[in-house]
Coordinates of N, CA and C in Angstrom, one line a residue:
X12 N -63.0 15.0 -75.8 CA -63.1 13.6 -76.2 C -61.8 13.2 -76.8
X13 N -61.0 12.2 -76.3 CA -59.7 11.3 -77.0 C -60.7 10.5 -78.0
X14 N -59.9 10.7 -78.8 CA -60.0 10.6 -80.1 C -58.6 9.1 -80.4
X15 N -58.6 8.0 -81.1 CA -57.3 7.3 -81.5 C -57.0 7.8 -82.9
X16 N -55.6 7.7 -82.8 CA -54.8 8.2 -84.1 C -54.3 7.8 -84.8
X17 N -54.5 6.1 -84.5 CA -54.0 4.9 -85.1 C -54.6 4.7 -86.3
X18 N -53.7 5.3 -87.7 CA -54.5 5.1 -89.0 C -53.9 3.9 -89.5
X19 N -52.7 3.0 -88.8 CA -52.8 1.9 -89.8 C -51.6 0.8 -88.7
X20 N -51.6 -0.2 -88.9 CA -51.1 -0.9 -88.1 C -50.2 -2.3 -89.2
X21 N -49.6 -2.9 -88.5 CA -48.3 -3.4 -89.4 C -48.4 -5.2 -88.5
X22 N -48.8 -6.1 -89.5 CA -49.0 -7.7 -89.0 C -47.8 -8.1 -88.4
X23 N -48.1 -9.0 -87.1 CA -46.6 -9.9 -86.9 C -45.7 -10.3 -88.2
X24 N -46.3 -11.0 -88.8 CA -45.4 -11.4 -90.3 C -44.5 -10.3 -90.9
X25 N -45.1 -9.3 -90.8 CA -44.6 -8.1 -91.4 C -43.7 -7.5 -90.9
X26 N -43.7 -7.6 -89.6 CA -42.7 -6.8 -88.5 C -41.5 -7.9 -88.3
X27 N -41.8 -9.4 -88.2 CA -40.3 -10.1 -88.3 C -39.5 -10.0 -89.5
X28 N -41.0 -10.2 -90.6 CA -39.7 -10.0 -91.9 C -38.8 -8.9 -91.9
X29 N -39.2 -7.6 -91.6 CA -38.5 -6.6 -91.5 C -37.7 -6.1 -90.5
X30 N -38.0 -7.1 -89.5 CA -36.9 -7.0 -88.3 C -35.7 -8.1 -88.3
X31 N -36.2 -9.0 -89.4 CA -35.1 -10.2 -89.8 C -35.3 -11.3 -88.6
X32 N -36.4 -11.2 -87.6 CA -36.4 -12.5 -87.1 C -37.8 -13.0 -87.1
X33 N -38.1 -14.2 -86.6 CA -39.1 -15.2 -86.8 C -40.5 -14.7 -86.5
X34 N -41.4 -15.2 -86.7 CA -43.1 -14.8 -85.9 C -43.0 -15.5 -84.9
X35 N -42.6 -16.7 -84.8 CA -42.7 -17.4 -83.5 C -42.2 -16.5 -82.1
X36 N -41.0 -15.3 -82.4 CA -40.0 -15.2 -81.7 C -40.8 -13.8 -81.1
X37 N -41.2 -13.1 -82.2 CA -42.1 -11.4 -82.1 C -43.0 -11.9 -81.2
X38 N -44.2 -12.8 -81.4 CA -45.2 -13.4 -80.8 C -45.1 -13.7 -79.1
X39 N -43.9 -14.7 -78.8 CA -43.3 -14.9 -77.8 C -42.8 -13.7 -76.6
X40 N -42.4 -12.3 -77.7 CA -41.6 -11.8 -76.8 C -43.0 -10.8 -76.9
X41 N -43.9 -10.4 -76.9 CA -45.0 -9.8 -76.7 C -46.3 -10.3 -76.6
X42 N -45.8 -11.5 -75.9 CA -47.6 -11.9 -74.9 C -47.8 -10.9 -73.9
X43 N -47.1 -10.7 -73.2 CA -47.5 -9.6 -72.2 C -48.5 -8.1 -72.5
X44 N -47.6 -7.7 -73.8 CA -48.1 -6.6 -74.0 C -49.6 -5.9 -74.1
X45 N -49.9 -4.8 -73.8 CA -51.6 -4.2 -74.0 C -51.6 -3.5 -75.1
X46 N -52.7 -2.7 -75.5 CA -52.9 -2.2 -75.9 C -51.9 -1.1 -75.7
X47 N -51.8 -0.4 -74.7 CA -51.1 0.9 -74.6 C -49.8 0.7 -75.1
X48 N -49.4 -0.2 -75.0 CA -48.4 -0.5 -75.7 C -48.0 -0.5 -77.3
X49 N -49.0 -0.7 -77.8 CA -49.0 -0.8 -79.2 C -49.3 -2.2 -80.1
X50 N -49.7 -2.7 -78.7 CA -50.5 -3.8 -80.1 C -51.8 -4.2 -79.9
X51 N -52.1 -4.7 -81.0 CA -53.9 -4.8 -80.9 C -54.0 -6.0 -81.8
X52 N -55.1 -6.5 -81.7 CA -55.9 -7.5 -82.7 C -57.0 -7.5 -83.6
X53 N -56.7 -7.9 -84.5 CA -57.6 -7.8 -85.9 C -58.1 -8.9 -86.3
X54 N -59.9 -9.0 -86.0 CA -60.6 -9.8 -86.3 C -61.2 -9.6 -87.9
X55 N -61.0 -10.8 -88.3 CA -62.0 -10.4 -89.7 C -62.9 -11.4 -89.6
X56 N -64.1 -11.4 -90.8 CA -65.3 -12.2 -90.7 C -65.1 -13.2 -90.3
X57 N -64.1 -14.3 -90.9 CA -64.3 -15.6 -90.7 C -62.5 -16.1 -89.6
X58 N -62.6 -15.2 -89.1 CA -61.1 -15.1 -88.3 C -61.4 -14.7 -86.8
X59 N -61.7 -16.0 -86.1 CA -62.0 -16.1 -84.9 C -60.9 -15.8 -83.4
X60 N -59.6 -16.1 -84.3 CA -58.5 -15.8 -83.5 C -58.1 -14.8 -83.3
X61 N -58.0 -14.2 -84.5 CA -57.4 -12.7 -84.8 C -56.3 -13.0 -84.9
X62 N -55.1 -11.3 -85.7 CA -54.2 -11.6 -86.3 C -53.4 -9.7 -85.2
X63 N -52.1 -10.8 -85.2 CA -51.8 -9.7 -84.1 C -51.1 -8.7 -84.8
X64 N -51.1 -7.2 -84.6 CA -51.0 -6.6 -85.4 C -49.9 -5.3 -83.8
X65 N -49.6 -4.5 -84.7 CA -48.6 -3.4 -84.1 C -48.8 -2.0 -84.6
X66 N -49.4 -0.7 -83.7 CA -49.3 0.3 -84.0 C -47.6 0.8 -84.4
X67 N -47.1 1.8 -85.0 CA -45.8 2.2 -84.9 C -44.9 2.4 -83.2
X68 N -46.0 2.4 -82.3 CA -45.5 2.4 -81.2 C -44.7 1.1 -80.7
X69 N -45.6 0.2 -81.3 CA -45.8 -1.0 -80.8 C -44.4 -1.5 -81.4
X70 N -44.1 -1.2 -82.9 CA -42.5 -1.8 -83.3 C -42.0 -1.5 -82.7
X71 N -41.8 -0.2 -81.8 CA -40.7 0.3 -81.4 C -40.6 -0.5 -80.0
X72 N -41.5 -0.5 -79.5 CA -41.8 -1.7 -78.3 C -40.9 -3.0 -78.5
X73 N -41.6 -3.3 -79.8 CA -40.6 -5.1 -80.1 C -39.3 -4.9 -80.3
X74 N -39.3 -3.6 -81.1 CA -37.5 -3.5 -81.1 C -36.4 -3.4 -80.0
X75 N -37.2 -2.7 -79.0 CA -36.6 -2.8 -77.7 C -36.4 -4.2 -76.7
X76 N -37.5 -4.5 -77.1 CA -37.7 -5.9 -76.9 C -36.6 -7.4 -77.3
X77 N -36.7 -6.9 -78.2 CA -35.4 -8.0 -79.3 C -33.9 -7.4 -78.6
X78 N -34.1 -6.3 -78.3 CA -32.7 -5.7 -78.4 C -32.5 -6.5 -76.8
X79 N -33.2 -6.9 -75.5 CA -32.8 -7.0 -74.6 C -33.1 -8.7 -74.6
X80 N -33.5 -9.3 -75.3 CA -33.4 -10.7 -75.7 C -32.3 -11.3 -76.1
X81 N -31.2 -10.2 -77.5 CA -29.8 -10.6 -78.0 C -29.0 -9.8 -76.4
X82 N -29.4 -9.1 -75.7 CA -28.5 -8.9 -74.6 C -28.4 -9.9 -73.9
X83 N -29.5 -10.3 -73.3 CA -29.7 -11.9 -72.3 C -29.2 -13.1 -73.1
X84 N -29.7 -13.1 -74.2 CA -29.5 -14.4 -74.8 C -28.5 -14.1 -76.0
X85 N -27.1 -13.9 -76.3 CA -25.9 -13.4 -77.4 C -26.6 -14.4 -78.1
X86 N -26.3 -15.9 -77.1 CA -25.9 -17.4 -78.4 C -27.1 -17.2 -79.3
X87 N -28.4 -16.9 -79.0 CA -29.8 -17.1 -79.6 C -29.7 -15.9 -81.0
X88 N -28.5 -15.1 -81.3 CA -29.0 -14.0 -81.7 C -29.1 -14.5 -83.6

């Protein structure tokens, strides 16, 4: 039996502050993404939307991510 090993996961908010760019921008560049990828959503009681959240895989994902966004787009960086 697979078992998940994901003991803790890291908020959009958390991952731009510390990546030094926006939530708008993280959000944007990871609509696509699944689960296998590293991100997931976190529903709480009165939180219908959910709050998008990032295994450690998942940063490493966005970091690659940002990194070929300042390649395509220098002026935006």
């Amino acid at each position: 039996m697979q078992r998940n090993k994901v003991h803790h996961v890291y908020t959009v908010e958390r991952v731009a502050r510390d990546l030094g760019v926006s939530d708008a921008l993280i959000q944007d560049l990871t609509l696509g993404l699944e689960p296998e990828d590293g991100v997931i959503w976190v529903y709480g009681a009165n939180d219908d939307d959910g709050i998008l959240a990032f295994t450690d895989e998942g940063i490493e994902e966005v970091k690659l991510l940002l990194e070929e966004y300042h390649r395509v787009s220098p002026s935006k960086a």
